[in-house]
Coordinates of C-alpha atoms in Angstrom, one line a residue:
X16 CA 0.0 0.0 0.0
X17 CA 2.8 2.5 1.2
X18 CA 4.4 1.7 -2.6
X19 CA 1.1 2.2 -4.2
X20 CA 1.1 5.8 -2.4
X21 CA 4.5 6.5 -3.7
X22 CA 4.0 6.0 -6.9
X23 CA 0.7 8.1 -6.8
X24 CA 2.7 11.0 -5.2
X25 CA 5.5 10.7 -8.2
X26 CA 2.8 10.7 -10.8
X27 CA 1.0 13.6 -9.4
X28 CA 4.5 15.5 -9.0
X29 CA 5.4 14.7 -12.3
X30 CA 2.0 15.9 -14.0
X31 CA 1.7 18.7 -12.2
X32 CA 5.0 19.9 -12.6
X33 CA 4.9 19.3 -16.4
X34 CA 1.3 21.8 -16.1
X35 CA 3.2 24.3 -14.6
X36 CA 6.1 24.4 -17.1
X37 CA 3.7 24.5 -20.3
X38 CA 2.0 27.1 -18.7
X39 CA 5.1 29.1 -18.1
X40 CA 5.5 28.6 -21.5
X41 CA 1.9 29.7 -22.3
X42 CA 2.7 33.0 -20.3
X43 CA 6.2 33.5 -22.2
X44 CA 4.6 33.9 -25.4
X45 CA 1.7 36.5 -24.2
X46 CA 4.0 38.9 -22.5
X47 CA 6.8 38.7 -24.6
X48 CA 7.9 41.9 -25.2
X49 CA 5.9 43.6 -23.2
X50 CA 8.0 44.9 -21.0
X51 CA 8.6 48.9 -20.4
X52 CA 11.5 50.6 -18.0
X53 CA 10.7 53.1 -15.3
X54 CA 12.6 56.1 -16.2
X55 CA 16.0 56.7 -14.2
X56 CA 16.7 57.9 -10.6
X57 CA 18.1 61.6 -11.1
X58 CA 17.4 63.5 -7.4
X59 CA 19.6 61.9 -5.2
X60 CA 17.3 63.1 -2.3
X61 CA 15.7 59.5 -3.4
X62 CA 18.2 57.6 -2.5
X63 CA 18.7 57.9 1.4
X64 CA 17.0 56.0 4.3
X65 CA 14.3 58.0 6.1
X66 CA 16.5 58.1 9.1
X67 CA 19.0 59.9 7.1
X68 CA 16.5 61.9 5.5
X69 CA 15.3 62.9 8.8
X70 CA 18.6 64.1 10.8
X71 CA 19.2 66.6 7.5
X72 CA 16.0 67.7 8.4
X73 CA 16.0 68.3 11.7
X74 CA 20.0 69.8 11.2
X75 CA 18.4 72.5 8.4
X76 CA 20.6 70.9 5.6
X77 CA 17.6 69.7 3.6
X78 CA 14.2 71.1 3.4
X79 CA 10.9 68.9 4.4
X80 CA 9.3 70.7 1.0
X81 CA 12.0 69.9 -0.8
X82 CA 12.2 66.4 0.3
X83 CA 8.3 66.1 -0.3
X84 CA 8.6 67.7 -4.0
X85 CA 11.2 65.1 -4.4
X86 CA 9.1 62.5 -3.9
X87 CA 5.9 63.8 -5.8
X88 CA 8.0 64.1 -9.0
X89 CA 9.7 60.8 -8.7
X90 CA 5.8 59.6 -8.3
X91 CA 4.3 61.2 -11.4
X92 CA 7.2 60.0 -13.0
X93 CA 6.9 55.8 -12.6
X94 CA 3.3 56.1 -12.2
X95 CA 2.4 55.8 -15.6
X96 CA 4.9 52.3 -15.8
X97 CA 3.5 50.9 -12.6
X98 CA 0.1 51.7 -12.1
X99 CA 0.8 51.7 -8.2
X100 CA -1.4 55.0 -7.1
X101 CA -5.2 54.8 -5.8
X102 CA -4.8 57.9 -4.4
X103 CA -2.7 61.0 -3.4
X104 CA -2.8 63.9 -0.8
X105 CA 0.1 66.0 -2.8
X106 CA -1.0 69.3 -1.5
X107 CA -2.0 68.4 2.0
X108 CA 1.8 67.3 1.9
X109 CA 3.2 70.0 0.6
X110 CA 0.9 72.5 2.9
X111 CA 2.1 70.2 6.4
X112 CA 6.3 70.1 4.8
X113 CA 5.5 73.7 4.4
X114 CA 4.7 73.5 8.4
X115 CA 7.5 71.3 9.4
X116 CA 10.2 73.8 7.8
X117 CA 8.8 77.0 10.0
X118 CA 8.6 75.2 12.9
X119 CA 12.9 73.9 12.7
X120 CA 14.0 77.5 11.4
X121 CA 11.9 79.2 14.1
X122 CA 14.2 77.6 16.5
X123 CA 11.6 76.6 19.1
X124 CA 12.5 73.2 19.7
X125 CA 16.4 71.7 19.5
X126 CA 17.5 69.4 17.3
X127 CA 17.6 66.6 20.2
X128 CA 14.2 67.6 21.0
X129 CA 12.5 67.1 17.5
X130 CA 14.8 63.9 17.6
X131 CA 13.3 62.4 20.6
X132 CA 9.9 63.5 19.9
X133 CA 9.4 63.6 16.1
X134 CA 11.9 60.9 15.0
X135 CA 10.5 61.0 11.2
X136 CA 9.5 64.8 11.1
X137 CA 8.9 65.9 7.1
X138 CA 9.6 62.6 5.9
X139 CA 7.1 60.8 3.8
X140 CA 5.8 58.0 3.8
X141 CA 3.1 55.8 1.7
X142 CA 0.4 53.0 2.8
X143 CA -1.8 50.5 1.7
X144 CA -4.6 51.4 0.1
X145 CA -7.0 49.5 3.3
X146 CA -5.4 51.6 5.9
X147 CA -7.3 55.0 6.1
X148 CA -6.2 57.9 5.8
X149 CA -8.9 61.1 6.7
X150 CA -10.3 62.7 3.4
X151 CA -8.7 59.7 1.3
X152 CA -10.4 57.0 -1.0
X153 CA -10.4 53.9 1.2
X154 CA -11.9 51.3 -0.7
X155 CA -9.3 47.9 -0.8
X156 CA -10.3 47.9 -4.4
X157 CA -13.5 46.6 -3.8
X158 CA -16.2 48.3 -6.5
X159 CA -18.9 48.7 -4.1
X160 CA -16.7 51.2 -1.9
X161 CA -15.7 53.1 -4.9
X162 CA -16.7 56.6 -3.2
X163 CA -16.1 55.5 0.4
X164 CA -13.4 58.0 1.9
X165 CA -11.8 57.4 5.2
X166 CA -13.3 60.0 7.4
X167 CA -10.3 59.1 10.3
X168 CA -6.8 57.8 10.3
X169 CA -5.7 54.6 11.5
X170 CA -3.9 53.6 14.4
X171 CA -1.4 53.4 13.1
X172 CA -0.9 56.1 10.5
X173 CA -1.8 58.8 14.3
X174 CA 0.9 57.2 15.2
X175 CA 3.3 57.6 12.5
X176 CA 2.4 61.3 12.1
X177 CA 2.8 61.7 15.4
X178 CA 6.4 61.0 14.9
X179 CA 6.5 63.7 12.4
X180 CA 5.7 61.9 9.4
X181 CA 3.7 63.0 6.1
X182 CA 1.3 60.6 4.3
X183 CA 1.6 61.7 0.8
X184 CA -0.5 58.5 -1.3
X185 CA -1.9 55.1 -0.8
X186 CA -1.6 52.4 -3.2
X187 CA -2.9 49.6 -5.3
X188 CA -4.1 46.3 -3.7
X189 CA -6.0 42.9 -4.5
X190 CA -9.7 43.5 -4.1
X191 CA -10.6 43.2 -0.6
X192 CA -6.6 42.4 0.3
X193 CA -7.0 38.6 -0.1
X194 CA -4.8 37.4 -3.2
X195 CA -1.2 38.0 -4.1
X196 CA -1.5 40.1 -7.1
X197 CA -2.3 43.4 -6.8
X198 CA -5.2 43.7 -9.1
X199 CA -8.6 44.8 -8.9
X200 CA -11.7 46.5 -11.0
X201 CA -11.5 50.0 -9.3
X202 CA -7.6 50.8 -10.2
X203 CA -6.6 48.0 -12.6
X204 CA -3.1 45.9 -12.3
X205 CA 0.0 47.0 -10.7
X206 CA 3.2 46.3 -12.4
X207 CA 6.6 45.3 -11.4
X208 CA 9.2 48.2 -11.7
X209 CA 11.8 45.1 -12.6
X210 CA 10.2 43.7 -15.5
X211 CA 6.2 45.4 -15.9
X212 CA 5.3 42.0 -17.1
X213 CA 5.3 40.8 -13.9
X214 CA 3.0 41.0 -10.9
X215 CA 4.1 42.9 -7.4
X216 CA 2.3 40.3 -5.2
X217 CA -0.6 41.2 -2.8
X218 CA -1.7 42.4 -1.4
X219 CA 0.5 45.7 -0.4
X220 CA 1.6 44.7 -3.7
X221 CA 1.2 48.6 -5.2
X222 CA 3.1 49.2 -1.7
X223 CA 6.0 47.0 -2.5
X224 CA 6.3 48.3 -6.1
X225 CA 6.1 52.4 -5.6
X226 CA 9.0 51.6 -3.0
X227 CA 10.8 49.7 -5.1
X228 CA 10.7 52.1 -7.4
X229 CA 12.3 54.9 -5.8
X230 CA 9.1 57.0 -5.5
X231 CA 8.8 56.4 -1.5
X232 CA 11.3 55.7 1.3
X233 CA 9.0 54.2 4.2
X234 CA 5.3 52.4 3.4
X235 CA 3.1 50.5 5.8
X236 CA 1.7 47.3 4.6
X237 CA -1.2 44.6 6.6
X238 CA -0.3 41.3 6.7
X239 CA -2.8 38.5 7.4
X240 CA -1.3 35.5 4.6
X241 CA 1.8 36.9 3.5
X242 CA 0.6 40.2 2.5
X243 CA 3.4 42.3 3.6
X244 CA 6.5 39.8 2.7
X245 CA 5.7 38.7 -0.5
X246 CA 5.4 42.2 -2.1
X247 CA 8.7 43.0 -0.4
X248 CA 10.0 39.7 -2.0
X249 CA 8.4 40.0 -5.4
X250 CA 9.8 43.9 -5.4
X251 CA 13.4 43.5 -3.7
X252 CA 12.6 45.5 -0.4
X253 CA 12.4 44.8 3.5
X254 CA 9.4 44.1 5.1
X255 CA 8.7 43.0 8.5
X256 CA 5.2 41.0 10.0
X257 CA 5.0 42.3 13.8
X258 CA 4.6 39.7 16.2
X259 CA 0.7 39.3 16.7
X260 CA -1.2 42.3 18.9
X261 CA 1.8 44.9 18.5
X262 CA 0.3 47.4 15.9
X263 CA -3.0 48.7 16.0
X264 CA -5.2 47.6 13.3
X265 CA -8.1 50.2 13.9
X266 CA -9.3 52.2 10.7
X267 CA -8.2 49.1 8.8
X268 CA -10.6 47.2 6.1
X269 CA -11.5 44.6 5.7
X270 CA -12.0 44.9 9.7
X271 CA -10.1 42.0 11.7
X272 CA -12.6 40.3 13.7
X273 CA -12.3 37.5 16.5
X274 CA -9.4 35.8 16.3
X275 CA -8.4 36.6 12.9
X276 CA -7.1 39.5 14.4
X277 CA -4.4 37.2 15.9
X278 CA -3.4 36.7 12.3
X279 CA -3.4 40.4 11.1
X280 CA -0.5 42.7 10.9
X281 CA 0.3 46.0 9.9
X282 CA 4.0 46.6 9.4
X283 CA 7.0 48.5 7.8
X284 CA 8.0 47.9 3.9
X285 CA 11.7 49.7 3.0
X286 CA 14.2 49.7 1.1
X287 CA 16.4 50.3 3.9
X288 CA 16.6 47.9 6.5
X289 CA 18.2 50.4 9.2
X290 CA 15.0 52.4 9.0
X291 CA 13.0 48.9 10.3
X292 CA 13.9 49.3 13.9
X293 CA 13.2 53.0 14.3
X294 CA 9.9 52.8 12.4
X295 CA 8.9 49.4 14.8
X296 CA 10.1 51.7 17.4
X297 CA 7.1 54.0 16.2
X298 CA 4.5 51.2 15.2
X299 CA 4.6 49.5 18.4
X300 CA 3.1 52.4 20.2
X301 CA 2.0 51.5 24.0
X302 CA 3.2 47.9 23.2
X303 CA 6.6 48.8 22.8
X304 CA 7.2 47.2 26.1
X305 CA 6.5 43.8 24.6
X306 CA 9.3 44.1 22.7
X307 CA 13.6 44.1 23.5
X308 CA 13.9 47.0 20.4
X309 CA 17.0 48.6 22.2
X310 CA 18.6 44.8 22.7
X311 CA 22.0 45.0 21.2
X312 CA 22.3 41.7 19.1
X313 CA 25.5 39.8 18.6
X314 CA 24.7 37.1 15.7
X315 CA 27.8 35.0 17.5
X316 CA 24.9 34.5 20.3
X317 CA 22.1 33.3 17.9
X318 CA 21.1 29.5 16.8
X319 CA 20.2 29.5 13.3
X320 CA 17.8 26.8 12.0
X321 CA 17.0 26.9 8.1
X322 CA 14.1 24.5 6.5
X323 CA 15.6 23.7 2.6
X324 CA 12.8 23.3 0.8
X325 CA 9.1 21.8 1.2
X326 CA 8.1 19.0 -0.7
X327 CA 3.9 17.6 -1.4
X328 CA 3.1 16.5 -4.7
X329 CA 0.5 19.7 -4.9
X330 CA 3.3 22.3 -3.9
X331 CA 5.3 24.0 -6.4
X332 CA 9.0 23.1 -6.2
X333 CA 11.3 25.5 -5.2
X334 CA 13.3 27.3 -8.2
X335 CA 16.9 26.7 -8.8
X336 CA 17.6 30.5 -8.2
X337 CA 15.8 30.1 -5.1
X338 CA 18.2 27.6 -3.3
X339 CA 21.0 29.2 -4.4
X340 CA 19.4 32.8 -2.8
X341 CA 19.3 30.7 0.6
X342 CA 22.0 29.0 0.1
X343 CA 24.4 32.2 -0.2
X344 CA 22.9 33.0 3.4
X345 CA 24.2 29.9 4.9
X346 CA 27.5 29.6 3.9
X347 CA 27.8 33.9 4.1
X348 CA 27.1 32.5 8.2
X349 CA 29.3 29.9 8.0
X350 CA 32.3 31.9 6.2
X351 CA 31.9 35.3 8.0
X352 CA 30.6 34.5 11.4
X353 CA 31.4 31.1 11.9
X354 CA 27.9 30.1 12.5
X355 CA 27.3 26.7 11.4
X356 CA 23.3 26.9 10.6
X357 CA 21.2 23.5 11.6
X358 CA 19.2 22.0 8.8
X359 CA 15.5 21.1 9.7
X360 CA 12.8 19.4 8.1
X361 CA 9.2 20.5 9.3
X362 CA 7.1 18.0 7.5
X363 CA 4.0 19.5 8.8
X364 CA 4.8 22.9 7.3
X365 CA 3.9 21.3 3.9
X366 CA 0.1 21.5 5.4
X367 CA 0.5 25.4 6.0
X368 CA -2.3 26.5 3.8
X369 CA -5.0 23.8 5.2
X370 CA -3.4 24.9 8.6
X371 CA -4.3 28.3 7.9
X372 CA -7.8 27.5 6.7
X373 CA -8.9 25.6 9.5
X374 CA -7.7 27.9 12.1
X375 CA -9.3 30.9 10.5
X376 CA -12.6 29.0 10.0
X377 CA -12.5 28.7 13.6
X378 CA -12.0 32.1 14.4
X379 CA -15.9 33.3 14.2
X380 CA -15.0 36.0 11.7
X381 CA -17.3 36.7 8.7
X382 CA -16.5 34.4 5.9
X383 CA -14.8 36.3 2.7
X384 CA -18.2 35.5 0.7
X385 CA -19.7 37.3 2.8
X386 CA -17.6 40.0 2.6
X387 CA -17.9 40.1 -0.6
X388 CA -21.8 40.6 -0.5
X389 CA -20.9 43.4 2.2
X390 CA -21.9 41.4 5.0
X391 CA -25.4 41.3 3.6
X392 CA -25.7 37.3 3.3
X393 CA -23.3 36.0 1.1
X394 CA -22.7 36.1 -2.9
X395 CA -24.4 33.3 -5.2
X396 CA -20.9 31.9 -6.6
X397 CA -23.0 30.3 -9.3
X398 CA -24.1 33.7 -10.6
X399 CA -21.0 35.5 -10.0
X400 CA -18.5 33.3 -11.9
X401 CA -21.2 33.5 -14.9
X402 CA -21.3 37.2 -14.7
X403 CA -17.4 36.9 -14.5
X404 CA -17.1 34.8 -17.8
X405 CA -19.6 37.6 -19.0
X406 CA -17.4 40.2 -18.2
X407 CA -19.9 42.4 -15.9
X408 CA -19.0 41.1 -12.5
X409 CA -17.5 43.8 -10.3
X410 CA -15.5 40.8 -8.9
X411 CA -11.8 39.1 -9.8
X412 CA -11.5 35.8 -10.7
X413 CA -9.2 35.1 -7.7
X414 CA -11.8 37.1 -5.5
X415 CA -14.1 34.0 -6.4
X416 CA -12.0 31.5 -6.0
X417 CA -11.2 32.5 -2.8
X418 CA -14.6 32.3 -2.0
X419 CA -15.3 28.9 -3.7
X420 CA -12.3 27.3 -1.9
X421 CA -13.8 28.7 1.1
X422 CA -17.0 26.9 0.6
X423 CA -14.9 23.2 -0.2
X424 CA -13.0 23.3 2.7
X425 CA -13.8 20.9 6.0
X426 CA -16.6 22.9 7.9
X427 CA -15.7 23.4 12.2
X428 CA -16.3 20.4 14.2
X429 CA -15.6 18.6 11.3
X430 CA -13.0 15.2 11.0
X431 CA -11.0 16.9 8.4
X432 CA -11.3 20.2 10.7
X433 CA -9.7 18.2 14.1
X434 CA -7.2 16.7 12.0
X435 CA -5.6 19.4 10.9
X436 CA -5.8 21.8 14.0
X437 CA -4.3 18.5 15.8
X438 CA -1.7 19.3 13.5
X439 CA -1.7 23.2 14.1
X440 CA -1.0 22.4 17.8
X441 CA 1.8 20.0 16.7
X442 CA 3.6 22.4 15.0
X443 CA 2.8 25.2 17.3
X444 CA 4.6 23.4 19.9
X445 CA 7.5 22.2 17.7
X446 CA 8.4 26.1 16.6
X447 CA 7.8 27.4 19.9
X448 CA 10.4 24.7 21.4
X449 CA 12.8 25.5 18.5
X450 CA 12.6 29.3 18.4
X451 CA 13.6 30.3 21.9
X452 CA 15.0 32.9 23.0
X453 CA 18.0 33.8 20.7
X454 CA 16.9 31.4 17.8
X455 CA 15.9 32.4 14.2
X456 CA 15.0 30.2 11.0
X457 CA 16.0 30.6 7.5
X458 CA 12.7 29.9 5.2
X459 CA 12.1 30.6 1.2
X460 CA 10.0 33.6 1.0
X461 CA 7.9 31.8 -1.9
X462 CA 8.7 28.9 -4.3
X463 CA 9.5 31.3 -7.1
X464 CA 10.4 34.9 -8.0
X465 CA 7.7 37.4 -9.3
X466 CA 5.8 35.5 -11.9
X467 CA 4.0 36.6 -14.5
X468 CA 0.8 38.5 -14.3
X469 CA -2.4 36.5 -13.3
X470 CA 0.2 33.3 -13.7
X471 CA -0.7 33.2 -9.7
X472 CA -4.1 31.7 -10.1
X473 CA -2.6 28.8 -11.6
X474 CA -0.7 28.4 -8.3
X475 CA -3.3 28.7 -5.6
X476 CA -0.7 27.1 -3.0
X477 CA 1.7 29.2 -3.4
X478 CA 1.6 30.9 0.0
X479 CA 2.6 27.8 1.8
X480 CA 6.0 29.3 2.7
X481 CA 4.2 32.7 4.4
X482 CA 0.8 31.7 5.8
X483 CA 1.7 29.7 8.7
X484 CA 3.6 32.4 10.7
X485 CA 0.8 34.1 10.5
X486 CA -1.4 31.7 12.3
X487 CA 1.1 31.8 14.9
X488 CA 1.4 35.2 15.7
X489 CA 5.2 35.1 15.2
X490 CA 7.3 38.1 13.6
X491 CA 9.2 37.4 10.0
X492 CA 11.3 39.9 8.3
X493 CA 11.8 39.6 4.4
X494 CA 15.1 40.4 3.5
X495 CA 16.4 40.9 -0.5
X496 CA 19.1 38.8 -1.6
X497 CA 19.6 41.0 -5.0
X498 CA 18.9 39.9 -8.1
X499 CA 18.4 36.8 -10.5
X500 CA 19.8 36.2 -14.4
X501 CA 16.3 37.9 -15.1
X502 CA 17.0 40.7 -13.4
X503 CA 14.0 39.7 -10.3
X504 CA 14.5 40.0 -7.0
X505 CA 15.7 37.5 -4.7
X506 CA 15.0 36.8 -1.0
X507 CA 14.8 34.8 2.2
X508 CA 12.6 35.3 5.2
X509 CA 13.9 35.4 8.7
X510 CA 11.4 34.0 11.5
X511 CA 12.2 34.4 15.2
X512 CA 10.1 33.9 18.5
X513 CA 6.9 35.5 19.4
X514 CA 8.1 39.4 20.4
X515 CA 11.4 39.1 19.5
X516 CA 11.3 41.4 16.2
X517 CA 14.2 42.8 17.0
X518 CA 16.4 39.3 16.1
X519 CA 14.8 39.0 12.6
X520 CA 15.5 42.4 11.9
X521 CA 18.9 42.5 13.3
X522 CA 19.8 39.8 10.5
X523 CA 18.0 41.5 7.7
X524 CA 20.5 44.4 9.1
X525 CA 23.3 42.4 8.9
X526 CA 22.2 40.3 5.7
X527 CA 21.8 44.2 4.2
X528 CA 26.0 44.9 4.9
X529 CA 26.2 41.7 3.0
X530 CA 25.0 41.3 0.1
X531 CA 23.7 45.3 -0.2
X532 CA 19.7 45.2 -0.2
X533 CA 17.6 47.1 -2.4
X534 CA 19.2 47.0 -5.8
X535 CA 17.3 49.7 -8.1
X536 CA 15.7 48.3 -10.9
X537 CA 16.4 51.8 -13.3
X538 CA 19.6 53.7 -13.7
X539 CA 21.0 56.0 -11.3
X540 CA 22.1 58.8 -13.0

């Protein structure tokens, strides 16, 4: 019988592996030369972390309007490449930089003192298009909130301007935030600034692109599947997932509800990975003192576990550029700090997405059909994929797939159901027992880079290497690795124990020095 089951899992491999390569094919052939470059980096205001950007600031050697003009014209610029805008505030901005530059040359407050109290004063910054922002569109790309504007800001955006920093747009996301490419009926597709025929992920996927490309410094993303790190990954950036209940998520939408709201994040995306501390600094706002984000860490002092690959007959392999992106980290550890990472298999990991299901099924929240019939019963799939194939649904096709998949799943209280939050509790335990208290683990951010646009709903599973972290509450930071013979970004993730953030990002710091980050995907001129 085992043999029988072998052979089953070969065959399945083998023909859906052989799927996946004609269809990369298929793909090849629609967007071949489709591709279009974002214009050139020319202000080298652009090209500074918002730390840096700050103390010139605060010191009188650069202008916040300046800074802010900067920005707007770098925006108008790649725009029309990337398609990453829902919506912009350019002449609040310029009115509160305006502001910022009285108040430092009237001399009423010390450099120190702005320091300590506005660490990010006249910087700007950028956010998801489902984290509100008074008097802007907040819609999540969802048609039926097409005129909906935020009428308060977010937690967390109070807090960031509290710290002195200026919203200056929102950006482009999945419809309702629940797929990984940033697509929708409201704003269209997003583009990747490294090759346009290629999507940014989702869903802070216009997020991930407009930093990417220059036109912003500091963004906030939401995580709930992966929705912060693959972005970052897809568009060679850092991006780190809080460890659960750190950042508020009020003024965010969809709402987090139940327990779901254990799997929710907002979070930094950057191209700089010193600017991830101060802005978690920021982020965290009363729950700061959950966190160690002033513990000094020596990577001589920290275990490092890495998981090579996972492996179901389902589950896309992982891509030869892929290992060798991981593999680079390991022996950079083994080579440069002595640090001889431990290999780990976590069989149970290849399960991540039914994981994930089950657990949020059980979290009482509103089902996603539901949301997408604005909580007003639920949509008739039926009629909706036919008015889809019709082309007058105000709904994606991976919008309705979610929702189908939903539906096929094992219903709470259900066999299937036990079985695998048995399993959730399993690996719950393992992790937490692995990842103690100065432990990290290497993972793949995703089996591939970027694919090709709307490639992803061919590969439903491909969140297997994200979701699972986010059931557990614990902090990840993405981290870029440069770039592949395409010319995509490459990545790992770096997972630590719940509320120590400030380990993942301490790597991504040092993994930064390394092998140099965020590599710009136009000229620098």
């Amino acid at each position: 019988m085992a043999g029988r089951t072998s052979i089953t899992s070969i065959v399945v491999r083998i023909i859906f592996r052989t799927v996946n390569l004609l269809t990369l094919l298929l793909f090849k052939l629609i967007y071949r030369g489709k591709k279009e470059e974002i214009p050139p980096i020319t202000d080298l205001n652009l090209l500074e972390p918002a730390v840096s950007l700050a103390t010139k600031i605060r010191s009188k050697k650069l202008r916040a309007t300046d800074l802010i003009q900067s920005y707007i014209n770098r925006i108008k610029e790649v725009q029309p490449i990337i398609n990453a805008v829902a919506d912009n505030r350019f002449v609040e901005a310029m009115e509160e930089a305006r502001k910022v530059d009285e108040l430092i040359h009237s001399g009423q407050k010390t450099e120190k003192e702005l320091a300590e109290e506005k660490p990010f004063l006249g910087v700007p910054f950028t956010l998801k298009h489902s984290i509100a922002v008074k008097g802007m569109s907040f819609t999540s790309g969802f048609v039926p909130r097409k005129d909906i504007k935020a009428t308060e800001d977010a937690g967390i955006v109070t807090l960031l301007k509290n710290a002195g920093a200026i919203p200056l747009i929102n950006t482009n996301t999945s419809q309702l935030c629940m797929w990984w490419e940033s697509s929708n009926n409201l704003y269209g597709t997003t583009n990747n600034p490294y090759d346009t025929s290629r999507t940014v992920g989702g869903s802070s996927g216009g997020e991930g692109a407009i930093i990417a490309s220059a036109a912003s410094v500091i963004g906030v993303g939401s995580d709930i599947v992966g929705s912060i790190r693959i972005p970052s990954f897809y568009n060679g950036i850092f991006g780190h997932k809080p460890s659960k209940g750190i950042t508020p998520l009020t003024g965010k939408f969809p709402v987090g509800e139940g327990d779901l709201c254990d799997f929710l994040s907002t979070g930094p995306m950057c191209r700089y990975a010193t600017d991830l501390l101060p802005l978690m600094k920021i982020m965290a706002g009363s729950n700061i003192s959950r966190l160690k984000l002033d513990t000094r860490v020596d990577l001589k002092d920290v275990k490092f576990y890495y998981v090579e690959e996972l492996c179901r007959p389902f589950l896309q392999p992982l891509t030869t550029d892929m290992k060798e992106a991981q593999k680079k980290v390991i022996n950079y550890l083994e080579f440069s700090h002595k640090i001889k990472p431990t290999k780990i298999k976590l069989e149970k990991m290849n399960y991540a997405v039914e994981m994930w299901t089950q657990k949020a099924k059980s979290a009482k929240a509103p089902t996603f059909s539901s949301e997408l019939a604005c909580r007003k019963g639920e949509i008739n799939l039926f009629f909706e994929f036919l008015k889809w194939f019709l082309l007058c649904s105000n709904n994606t096709l991976p919008a309705l797939s979610l929702a189908l998949y939903e539906k096929l799943t094992p219903e709470v209280d259900s066999e299937g159901h036990s079985y695998y939050m048995s399993m959730f509790t399993d690996i719950k335990n393992e992790l937490k027992d692995l990842l103690e208290e100065n432990c990290v683990l290497i993972m793949p951010s995703f089996p591939e880079p970027a694919p090709y646009h709307f490639h992803s709903i061919l590969k439903p599973m491909g969140i297997y290497y994200t979701c699972l972290f986010n059931a557990l509450g614990l902090p990840v930071t993405q981290c870029p690795l440069g770039l592949n013979n395409r010319g995509l970004p490459l990545g790992v993730q770096i997972v630590s124990g719940m509320y120590n953030d400030h380990l993942s990002i301490a790597v991504a710091v040092d993994l930064e020095k390394a092998f140099g980050g965020w590599v710009s995907p136009s000229p620098i001129l």
